[in-house]
Amino acid sequence: MILPPQHPLAAGRTSDSRLVRAYRGERSDTTPVWFMRQAGRSLPEYRELRVGTRMLDACLDPAMAAEITLQPVRRHGVDAGIFFSDIVVPLKLVGVDVEIQPGRGPVFGKAYADASAVAELTAIDPADLDEAAAPIAEAVRRTVAELNAIDNGSGTATPLIGFAGAPFTLAAYLTEGGPSKDHLAARTLMHADPGAWRALMHWTAELTGRFLRTQVLAGASAAQLFDSWAGALSLADYEQLVAPASARALSFVHDLAYSTDTGATDAGATDAATDVSNGTGAATRSVPVVHFGVGTGELLGAMRGVGADAVGVDYRVPLDVAAERVGAGVPLQGNLDPALLAAPWPVLDRAVRDVLARGAVAPGHVFNLGHGVPPATDPTALTRIVELVHEAAA
Ligand code: CP3
């Protein structure tokens, strides 16, 4: 499906932004930068706005979700907004009993750890989400209308990144009924009852895929799939029992394309996100997709393999090593250790430059943390990192 002409990618407002160019393996005047969890408790303006509103209620309030998404863009001058929402929002929208407890994370009314519990979920039609997700689409539209007017010095509008949780990470919460350390219930179910596991993964893939598609159709210029807890898996289990569902989730955005007659055949581009060329210099590009997980050093190649254009790397694997693991020509995102945000500036400065130097081996690099911003972070450190990344040569 071709994106509507007013979509920021189709209209040419974000298709040559630093972010989108990096995701297709091109370098710009400088390295683009954003931070996972840039919207949230590290910002006093966020804490003030959230007083008296529960997390999931904030996600379903379009004006509030848009404002929270924009706060870090205005404050830090980052190269992208990440939509303020949560990976469990699509579950909530189709009627699953879930809340987000501060300091803990998603907690469900029950654990979905066996075939009969899974059958309760799969009785819900994932297509029900499309109508229920109206507040999400509205929040994205409001956010993108504002981002269109924010040029952080790159000469383009600021792109919005949409996101969703990967089926395994959602299943890790669903099977435990809440957060866990080792995700034992999910790792047990996949072997104890492969049929129930497949049904659960198939269902979560469609639900989360539709959530991602909603955000892109409403105006997001890139999509990130978070498989935060996939690092708990062996490569064999990941490939056999998880990767097909992640590929299915991404299939819901892979057909969303836009046409360009400008940079598609630029020399030096790897054209990672280009799927069709009609021989006239015009081409159809798909929306760039990033795939990220924590502790997934052993899985990086497989995570690229499910259909990601770029791979997000946590802080455990240096980017030059990650580049070898994902294979040549793959753009990378990451990977400053969030722990260093509280270190003295000279230490942080050195670490940022080291990440940039190692990231230079990839065709495109988007600077980020190796996981989310810790809530106690002094936000001025983040602003300073953005300045440093932008000043350093690409
Ligand atoms: O800036 C951003 O990155 C924006 C949006 C965002 C949130 N959650 C907002 C949020 C994103 C991309 C997520 C994804 C998410 N949610 C993931 C994948 C990313 C990751 O961190 O690995 C996961 C595993 C979740 C589940 C979840 N939701 C957790 C573990 C928590 C933290 C609980 C806590 O209080 O420490 C949440 C809540 C949450 N999601 C908050 C925010 C801003 C904090 C809520 C608050 O401020 O009260």
PDB file of C-alpha atoms in Angstrom, residues 125-355:
ATOM      1  CA  ASP A 125     -10.079 -10.762  17.128  1.00  0.00           C
ATOM      2  CA  PRO A 126      -6.859  -8.709  16.747  1.00  0.00           C
ATOM      3  CA  ALA A 127      -8.627  -6.710  14.010  1.00  0.00           C
ATOM      4  CA  ASP A 128     -10.775  -5.235  16.827  1.00  0.00           C
ATOM      5  CA  LEU A 129      -7.733  -3.093  17.561  1.00  0.00           C
ATOM      6  CA  ASP A 130      -8.074  -0.964  14.455  1.00  0.00           C
ATOM      7  CA  GLU A 131     -11.194   0.804  15.712  1.00  0.00           C
ATOM      8  CA  ALA A 132     -10.093   0.882  19.352  1.00  0.00           C
ATOM      9  CA  ALA A 133      -6.793   2.496  18.353  1.00  0.00           C
ATOM     10  CA  ALA A 134      -8.444   5.770  17.278  1.00  0.00           C
ATOM     11  CA  PRO A 135      -6.851   7.702  20.216  1.00  0.00           C
ATOM     12  CA  ILE A 136      -3.424   6.391  19.138  1.00  0.00           C
ATOM     13  CA  ALA A 137      -3.898   7.535  15.550  1.00  0.00           C
ATOM     14  CA  GLU A 138      -5.156  10.905  16.805  1.00  0.00           C
ATOM     15  CA  ALA A 139      -2.149  11.319  19.134  1.00  0.00           C
ATOM     16  CA  VAL A 140       0.240  10.494  16.271  1.00  0.00           C
ATOM     17  CA  ARG A 141      -1.477  12.990  13.943  1.00  0.00           C
ATOM     18  CA  ARG A 142      -1.246  15.761  16.550  1.00  0.00           C
ATOM     19  CA  THR A 143       2.396  14.958  17.270  1.00  0.00           C
ATOM     20  CA  VAL A 144       3.391  14.856  13.607  1.00  0.00           C
ATOM     21  CA  ALA A 145       1.609  18.166  12.887  1.00  0.00           C
ATOM     22  CA  GLU A 146       3.917  19.792  15.456  1.00  0.00           C
ATOM     23  CA  LEU A 147       7.052  17.866  14.462  1.00  0.00           C
ATOM     24  CA  ASN A 148       6.585  19.021  10.864  1.00  0.00           C
ATOM     25  CA  ALA A 149       7.454  22.518  12.103  1.00  0.00           C
ATOM     26  CA  ILE A 150      10.508  21.486  14.158  1.00  0.00           C
ATOM     27  CA  ASP A 151      13.754  21.596  12.170  1.00  0.00           C
ATOM     28  CA  ASN A 152      16.651  20.913  14.510  1.00  0.00           C
ATOM     29  CA  GLY A 153      19.207  22.252  12.063  1.00  0.00           C
ATOM     30  CA  SER A 154      19.040  19.470   9.496  1.00  0.00           C
ATOM     31  CA  GLY A 155      16.798  21.316   7.023  1.00  0.00           C
ATOM     32  CA  THR A 156      13.976  18.771   7.304  1.00  0.00           C
ATOM     33  CA  ALA A 157      11.046  18.166   9.609  1.00  0.00           C
ATOM     34  CA  THR A 158      11.697  16.021  12.695  1.00  0.00           C
ATOM     35  CA  PRO A 159      10.519  12.431  12.113  1.00  0.00           C
ATOM     36  CA  LEU A 160       8.396  10.484  14.572  1.00  0.00           C
ATOM     37  CA  ILE A 161       9.374   6.898  15.386  1.00  0.00           C
ATOM     38  CA  GLY A 162       6.456   4.579  16.045  1.00  0.00           C
ATOM     39  CA  PHE A 163       7.060   1.431  18.067  1.00  0.00           C
ATOM     40  CA  ALA A 164       5.616  -1.828  19.284  1.00  0.00           C
ATOM     41  CA  GLY A 165       6.658  -4.686  21.527  1.00  0.00           C
ATOM     42  CA  ALA A 166       7.795  -7.858  19.809  1.00  0.00           C
ATOM     43  CA  PRO A 167       5.647 -10.968  20.354  1.00  0.00           C
ATOM     44  CA  PHE A 168       8.186 -12.635  22.675  1.00  0.00           C
ATOM     45  CA  THR A 169       8.545  -9.635  24.992  1.00  0.00           C
ATOM     46  CA  LEU A 170       4.755  -9.286  25.203  1.00  0.00           C
ATOM     47  CA  ALA A 171       4.465 -13.035  25.844  1.00  0.00           C
ATOM     48  CA  ALA A 172       7.093 -12.758  28.592  1.00  0.00           C
ATOM     49  CA  TYR A 173       4.758 -10.373  30.474  1.00  0.00           C
ATOM     50  CA  LEU A 174       1.533 -12.215  29.579  1.00  0.00           C
ATOM     51  CA  THR A 175       2.700 -15.673  30.669  1.00  0.00           C
ATOM     52  CA  GLU A 176       4.043 -14.377  34.012  1.00  0.00           C
ATOM     53  CA  GLY A 177       1.141 -11.992  34.516  1.00  0.00           C
ATOM     54  CA  GLY A 178       3.733  -9.261  35.135  1.00  0.00           C
ATOM     55  CA  PRO A 179       7.453  -8.446  35.054  1.00  0.00           C
ATOM     56  CA  SER A 180       9.952 -11.232  35.731  1.00  0.00           C
ATOM     57  CA  LYS A 181      13.673 -11.680  35.751  1.00  0.00           C
ATOM     58  CA  ASP A 182      14.238 -14.800  33.673  1.00  0.00           C
ATOM     59  CA  HIS A 183      10.938 -14.985  31.745  1.00  0.00           C
ATOM     60  CA  LEU A 184      10.688 -18.586  32.857  1.00  0.00           C
ATOM     61  CA  ALA A 185       6.961 -18.978  32.166  1.00  0.00           C
ATOM     62  CA  ALA A 186       7.379 -18.028  28.505  1.00  0.00           C
ATOM     63  CA  ARG A 187      10.470 -20.187  28.095  1.00  0.00           C
ATOM     64  CA  THR A 188       8.592 -23.090  29.670  1.00  0.00           C
ATOM     65  CA  LEU A 189       5.390 -22.733  27.617  1.00  0.00           C
ATOM     66  CA  MET A 190       7.264 -22.671  24.302  1.00  0.00           C
ATOM     67  CA  HIS A 191       8.588 -26.190  24.997  1.00  0.00           C
ATOM     68  CA  ALA A 192       5.868 -27.638  27.245  1.00  0.00           C
ATOM     69  CA  ASP A 193       3.009 -26.799  24.872  1.00  0.00           C
ATOM     70  CA  PRO A 194       4.306 -25.701  21.474  1.00  0.00           C
ATOM     71  CA  GLY A 195       0.771 -25.495  20.057  1.00  0.00           C
ATOM     72  CA  ALA A 196      -0.375 -23.029  22.727  1.00  0.00           C
ATOM     73  CA  TRP A 197       2.884 -21.106  22.304  1.00  0.00           C
ATOM     74  CA  ARG A 198       2.411 -20.821  18.548  1.00  0.00           C
ATOM     75  CA  ALA A 199      -1.161 -19.616  19.052  1.00  0.00           C
ATOM     76  CA  LEU A 200      -0.027 -17.003  21.572  1.00  0.00           C
ATOM     77  CA  MET A 201       2.783 -15.769  19.321  1.00  0.00           C
ATOM     78  CA  HIS A 202       0.569 -15.685  16.243  1.00  0.00           C
ATOM     79  CA  TRP A 203      -2.025 -13.608  18.096  1.00  0.00           C
ATOM     80  CA  THR A 204       0.413 -11.164  19.700  1.00  0.00           C
ATOM     81  CA  ALA A 205       2.187 -10.736  16.334  1.00  0.00           C
ATOM     82  CA  GLU A 206      -0.994  -9.597  14.654  1.00  0.00           C
ATOM     83  CA  LEU A 207      -2.074  -7.369  17.533  1.00  0.00           C
ATOM     84  CA  THR A 208       1.270  -5.625  17.892  1.00  0.00           C
ATOM     85  CA  GLY A 209       1.738  -5.472  14.111  1.00  0.00           C
ATOM     86  CA  ARG A 210      -1.572  -3.660  13.769  1.00  0.00           C
ATOM     87  CA  PHE A 211      -0.550  -1.249  16.555  1.00  0.00           C
ATOM     88  CA  LEU A 212       2.629  -0.411  14.633  1.00  0.00           C
ATOM     89  CA  ARG A 213       0.771  -0.061  11.335  1.00  0.00           C
ATOM     90  CA  THR A 214      -1.687   2.380  12.920  1.00  0.00           C
ATOM     91  CA  GLN A 215       1.182   4.631  13.986  1.00  0.00           C
ATOM     92  CA  VAL A 216       2.867   4.580  10.575  1.00  0.00           C
ATOM     93  CA  LEU A 217      -0.368   5.232   8.678  1.00  0.00           C
ATOM     94  CA  ALA A 218      -1.072   8.178  10.992  1.00  0.00           C
ATOM     95  CA  GLY A 219       2.317   9.745  10.231  1.00  0.00           C
ATOM     96  CA  ALA A 220       5.264   7.967  11.885  1.00  0.00           C
ATOM     97  CA  SER A 221       8.345   7.953   9.597  1.00  0.00           C
ATOM     98  CA  ALA A 222      10.084   4.885  11.073  1.00  0.00           C
ATOM     99  CA  ALA A 223       9.112   1.906  13.200  1.00  0.00           C
ATOM    100  CA  GLN A 224      11.004   0.237  16.037  1.00  0.00           C
ATOM    101  CA  LEU A 225      10.218  -3.248  17.275  1.00  0.00           C
ATOM    102  CA  PHE A 226      11.294  -3.725  20.912  1.00  0.00           C
ATOM    103  CA  ASP A 227      12.161  -7.311  21.785  1.00  0.00           C
ATOM    104  CA  SER A 228      13.572  -6.168  25.097  1.00  0.00           C
ATOM    105  CA  TRP A 229      13.706  -9.599  26.735  1.00  0.00           C
ATOM    106  CA  ALA A 230      14.746 -11.776  23.758  1.00  0.00           C
ATOM    107  CA  GLY A 231      18.219 -11.916  25.297  1.00  0.00           C
ATOM    108  CA  ALA A 232      16.838 -14.599  27.647  1.00  0.00           C
ATOM    109  CA  LEU A 233      16.671 -17.023  24.685  1.00  0.00           C
ATOM    110  CA  SER A 234      19.158 -19.310  23.012  1.00  0.00           C
ATOM    111  CA  LEU A 235      19.736 -18.635  19.331  1.00  0.00           C
ATOM    112  CA  ALA A 236      18.058 -21.941  18.423  1.00  0.00           C
ATOM    113  CA  ASP A 237      14.896 -21.167  20.418  1.00  0.00           C
ATOM    114  CA  TYR A 238      14.840 -17.634  19.054  1.00  0.00           C
ATOM    115  CA  GLU A 239      15.091 -18.779  15.458  1.00  0.00           C
ATOM    116  CA  GLN A 240      12.550 -21.597  15.709  1.00  0.00           C
ATOM    117  CA  LEU A 241       9.983 -20.336  18.193  1.00  0.00           C
ATOM    118  CA  VAL A 242      10.158 -16.553  18.142  1.00  0.00           C
ATOM    119  CA  ALA A 243      11.621 -15.096  14.944  1.00  0.00           C
ATOM    120  CA  PRO A 244       8.707 -16.176  12.687  1.00  0.00           C
ATOM    121  CA  ALA A 245       6.279 -14.246  14.906  1.00  0.00           C
ATOM    122  CA  SER A 246       8.493 -11.132  14.889  1.00  0.00           C
ATOM    123  CA  ALA A 247       8.654 -11.354  11.094  1.00  0.00           C
ATOM    124  CA  ARG A 248       4.864 -11.613  11.034  1.00  0.00           C
ATOM    125  CA  ALA A 249       4.526  -8.524  13.249  1.00  0.00           C
ATOM    126  CA  LEU A 250       6.779  -6.563  10.883  1.00  0.00           C
ATOM    127  CA  SER A 251       4.812  -7.759   7.855  1.00  0.00           C
ATOM    128  CA  PHE A 252       2.102  -5.336   8.965  1.00  0.00           C
ATOM    129  CA  VAL A 253       4.344  -2.383   8.068  1.00  0.00           C
ATOM    130  CA  HIS A 254       6.504  -3.834   5.290  1.00  0.00           C
ATOM    131  CA  ASP A 255       3.944  -3.124   2.602  1.00  0.00           C
ATOM    132  CA  LEU A 256       3.664   0.561   3.549  1.00  0.00           C
ATOM    133  CA  ALA A 257       5.680   2.337   0.905  1.00  0.00           C
ATOM    134  CA  TYR A 258       6.309   5.768  -0.505  1.00  0.00           C
ATOM    135  CA  SER A 259       7.556   6.889  -3.837  1.00  0.00           C
ATOM    136  CA  THR A 260      10.532   9.099  -4.477  1.00  0.00           C
ATOM    137  CA  ASP A 261      12.203  10.414  -7.585  1.00  0.00           C
ATOM    138  CA  THR A 262      15.086  12.120  -5.804  1.00  0.00           C
ATOM    139  CA  GLY A 263      17.681  10.233  -3.785  1.00  0.00           C
ATOM    140  CA  ALA A 264      16.783   6.617  -4.426  1.00  0.00           C
ATOM    141  CA  THR A 265      19.710   5.884  -6.673  1.00  0.00           C
ATOM    142  CA  ASP A 266      22.316   8.030  -4.841  1.00  0.00           C
ATOM    143  CA  ALA A 267      25.792   6.578  -5.134  1.00  0.00           C
ATOM    144  CA  GLY A 268      26.970   5.192  -1.822  1.00  0.00           C
ATOM    145  CA  ALA A 269      23.533   4.351  -0.530  1.00  0.00           C
ATOM    146  CA  THR A 270      22.928   0.735   0.335  1.00  0.00           C
ATOM    147  CA  ASP A 271      19.250   1.184  -0.407  1.00  0.00           C
ATOM    148  CA  ALA A 272      18.430  -1.052   2.530  1.00  0.00           C
ATOM    149  CA  ALA A 273      14.854   0.162   2.553  1.00  0.00           C
ATOM    150  CA  THR A 274      14.325   0.295  -1.195  1.00  0.00           C
ATOM    151  CA  ASP A 275      12.191  -2.507  -2.491  1.00  0.00           C
ATOM    152  CA  VAL A 276      11.222  -1.549  -6.010  1.00  0.00           C
ATOM    153  CA  SER A 277      12.986   0.472  -8.675  1.00  0.00           C
ATOM    154  CA  ASN A 278      11.164   1.251 -11.885  1.00  0.00           C
ATOM    155  CA  GLY A 279      14.247   2.138 -13.873  1.00  0.00           C
ATOM    156  CA  THR A 280      13.356   5.814 -14.310  1.00  0.00           C
ATOM    157  CA  GLY A 281      15.191   7.033 -11.214  1.00  0.00           C
ATOM    158  CA  ALA A 282      11.970   6.882  -9.231  1.00  0.00           C
ATOM    159  CA  ALA A 283      11.689   4.139  -6.659  1.00  0.00           C
ATOM    160  CA  THR A 284       9.359   2.891  -4.013  1.00  0.00           C
ATOM    161  CA  ARG A 285      10.799   2.733  -0.527  1.00  0.00           C
ATOM    162  CA  SER A 286       9.345   1.005   2.462  1.00  0.00           C
ATOM    163  CA  VAL A 287       9.132   2.598   5.915  1.00  0.00           C
ATOM    164  CA  PRO A 288      12.424   1.936   7.755  1.00  0.00           C
ATOM    165  CA  VAL A 289      12.248  -0.630  10.536  1.00  0.00           C
ATOM    166  CA  VAL A 290      14.642  -0.953  13.499  1.00  0.00           C
ATOM    167  CA  HIS A 291      14.820  -4.028  15.711  1.00  0.00           C
ATOM    168  CA  PHE A 292      16.187  -3.743  19.263  1.00  0.00           C
ATOM    169  CA  GLY A 293      16.696  -6.072  22.211  1.00  0.00           C
ATOM    170  CA  VAL A 294      18.669  -6.191  25.458  1.00  0.00           C
ATOM    171  CA  GLY A 295      21.402  -8.790  25.952  1.00  0.00           C
ATOM    172  CA  THR A 296      20.863  -9.969  22.390  1.00  0.00           C
ATOM    173  CA  GLY A 297      24.544 -10.092  21.350  1.00  0.00           C
ATOM    174  CA  GLU A 298      24.128 -13.713  20.231  1.00  0.00           C
ATOM    175  CA  LEU A 299      20.945 -12.936  18.287  1.00  0.00           C
ATOM    176  CA  LEU A 300      21.933  -9.815  16.321  1.00  0.00           C
ATOM    177  CA  GLY A 301      22.158 -11.545  12.944  1.00  0.00           C
ATOM    178  CA  ALA A 302      18.855 -13.344  13.459  1.00  0.00           C
ATOM    179  CA  MET A 303      17.177 -10.122  14.585  1.00  0.00           C
ATOM    180  CA  ARG A 304      18.215  -8.454  11.372  1.00  0.00           C
ATOM    181  CA  GLY A 305      16.952 -11.529   9.527  1.00  0.00           C
ATOM    182  CA  VAL A 306      13.309 -11.090  10.514  1.00  0.00           C
ATOM    183  CA  GLY A 307      13.048  -8.141   8.172  1.00  0.00           C
ATOM    184  CA  ALA A 308      14.694  -5.195   9.925  1.00  0.00           C
ATOM    185  CA  ASP A 309      16.508  -2.476   7.986  1.00  0.00           C
ATOM    186  CA  ALA A 310      18.588  -1.454  11.011  1.00  0.00           C
ATOM    187  CA  VAL A 311      19.552  -3.187  14.245  1.00  0.00           C
ATOM    188  CA  GLY A 312      19.581  -1.586  17.698  1.00  0.00           C
ATOM    189  CA  VAL A 313      22.461  -2.754  19.864  1.00  0.00           C
ATOM    190  CA  ASP A 314      22.569  -2.679  23.663  1.00  0.00           C
ATOM    191  CA  TYR A 315      25.684  -1.517  25.563  1.00  0.00           C
ATOM    192  CA  ARG A 316      27.232  -4.980  25.964  1.00  0.00           C
ATOM    193  CA  VAL A 317      28.529  -5.382  22.403  1.00  0.00           C
ATOM    194  CA  PRO A 318      30.735  -2.627  20.885  1.00  0.00           C
ATOM    195  CA  LEU A 319      29.275  -1.377  17.610  1.00  0.00           C
ATOM    196  CA  ASP A 320      32.253  -2.475  15.525  1.00  0.00           C
ATOM    197  CA  VAL A 321      31.797  -6.026  16.839  1.00  0.00           C
ATOM    198  CA  ALA A 322      28.028  -5.799  16.277  1.00  0.00           C
ATOM    199  CA  ALA A 323      28.695  -4.732  12.672  1.00  0.00           C
ATOM    200  CA  GLU A 324      30.559  -7.999  12.064  1.00  0.00           C
ATOM    201  CA  ARG A 325      27.723 -10.006  13.587  1.00  0.00           C
ATOM    202  CA  VAL A 326      24.892  -8.445  11.579  1.00  0.00           C
ATOM    203  CA  GLY A 327      26.859  -8.552   8.338  1.00  0.00           C
ATOM    204  CA  ALA A 328      28.123  -5.820   6.053  1.00  0.00           C
ATOM    205  CA  GLY A 329      25.820  -3.043   4.948  1.00  0.00           C
ATOM    206  CA  VAL A 330      23.485  -2.994   7.947  1.00  0.00           C
ATOM    207  CA  PRO A 331      22.844   0.354   9.680  1.00  0.00           C
ATOM    208  CA  LEU A 332      23.220   0.267  13.467  1.00  0.00           C
ATOM    209  CA  GLN A 333      21.646   2.148  16.351  1.00  0.00           C
ATOM    210  CA  GLY A 334      23.114   2.564  19.845  1.00  0.00           C
ATOM    211  CA  ASN A 335      24.829   2.116  22.224  1.00  0.00           C
ATOM    212  CA  LEU A 336      26.093   4.253  25.120  1.00  0.00           C
ATOM    213  CA  ASP A 337      25.744   2.506  28.485  1.00  0.00           C
ATOM    214  CA  PRO A 338      22.965   4.429  30.313  1.00  0.00           C
ATOM    215  CA  ALA A 339      24.949   3.999  33.545  1.00  0.00           C
ATOM    216  CA  LEU A 340      27.456   6.538  32.218  1.00  0.00           C
ATOM    217  CA  LEU A 341      24.844   9.310  32.131  1.00  0.00           C
ATOM    218  CA  ALA A 342      25.604   9.900  35.813  1.00  0.00           C
ATOM    219  CA  ALA A 343      29.398   9.880  35.334  1.00  0.00           C
ATOM    220  CA  PRO A 344      31.515  13.074  35.301  1.00  0.00           C
ATOM    221  CA  TRP A 345      31.400  14.840  31.912  1.00  0.00           C
ATOM    222  CA  PRO A 346      34.972  13.974  30.792  1.00  0.00           C
ATOM    223  CA  VAL A 347      34.151  10.267  31.247  1.00  0.00           C
ATOM    224  CA  LEU A 348      30.892  10.658  29.350  1.00  0.00           C
ATOM    225  CA  ASP A 349      32.537  12.720  26.606  1.00  0.00           C
ATOM    226  CA  ARG A 350      35.122   9.994  26.025  1.00  0.00           C
ATOM    227  CA  ALA A 351      32.447   7.269  25.959  1.00  0.00           C
ATOM    228  CA  VAL A 352      30.272   9.180  23.460  1.00  0.00           C
ATOM    229  CA  ARG A 353      33.256   9.672  21.129  1.00  0.00           C
ATOM    230  CA  ASP A 354      34.125   5.980  21.422  1.00  0.00           C
ATOM    231  CA  VAL A 355      30.578   4.969  20.409  1.00  0.00           C
TER     232      VAL A 355
END
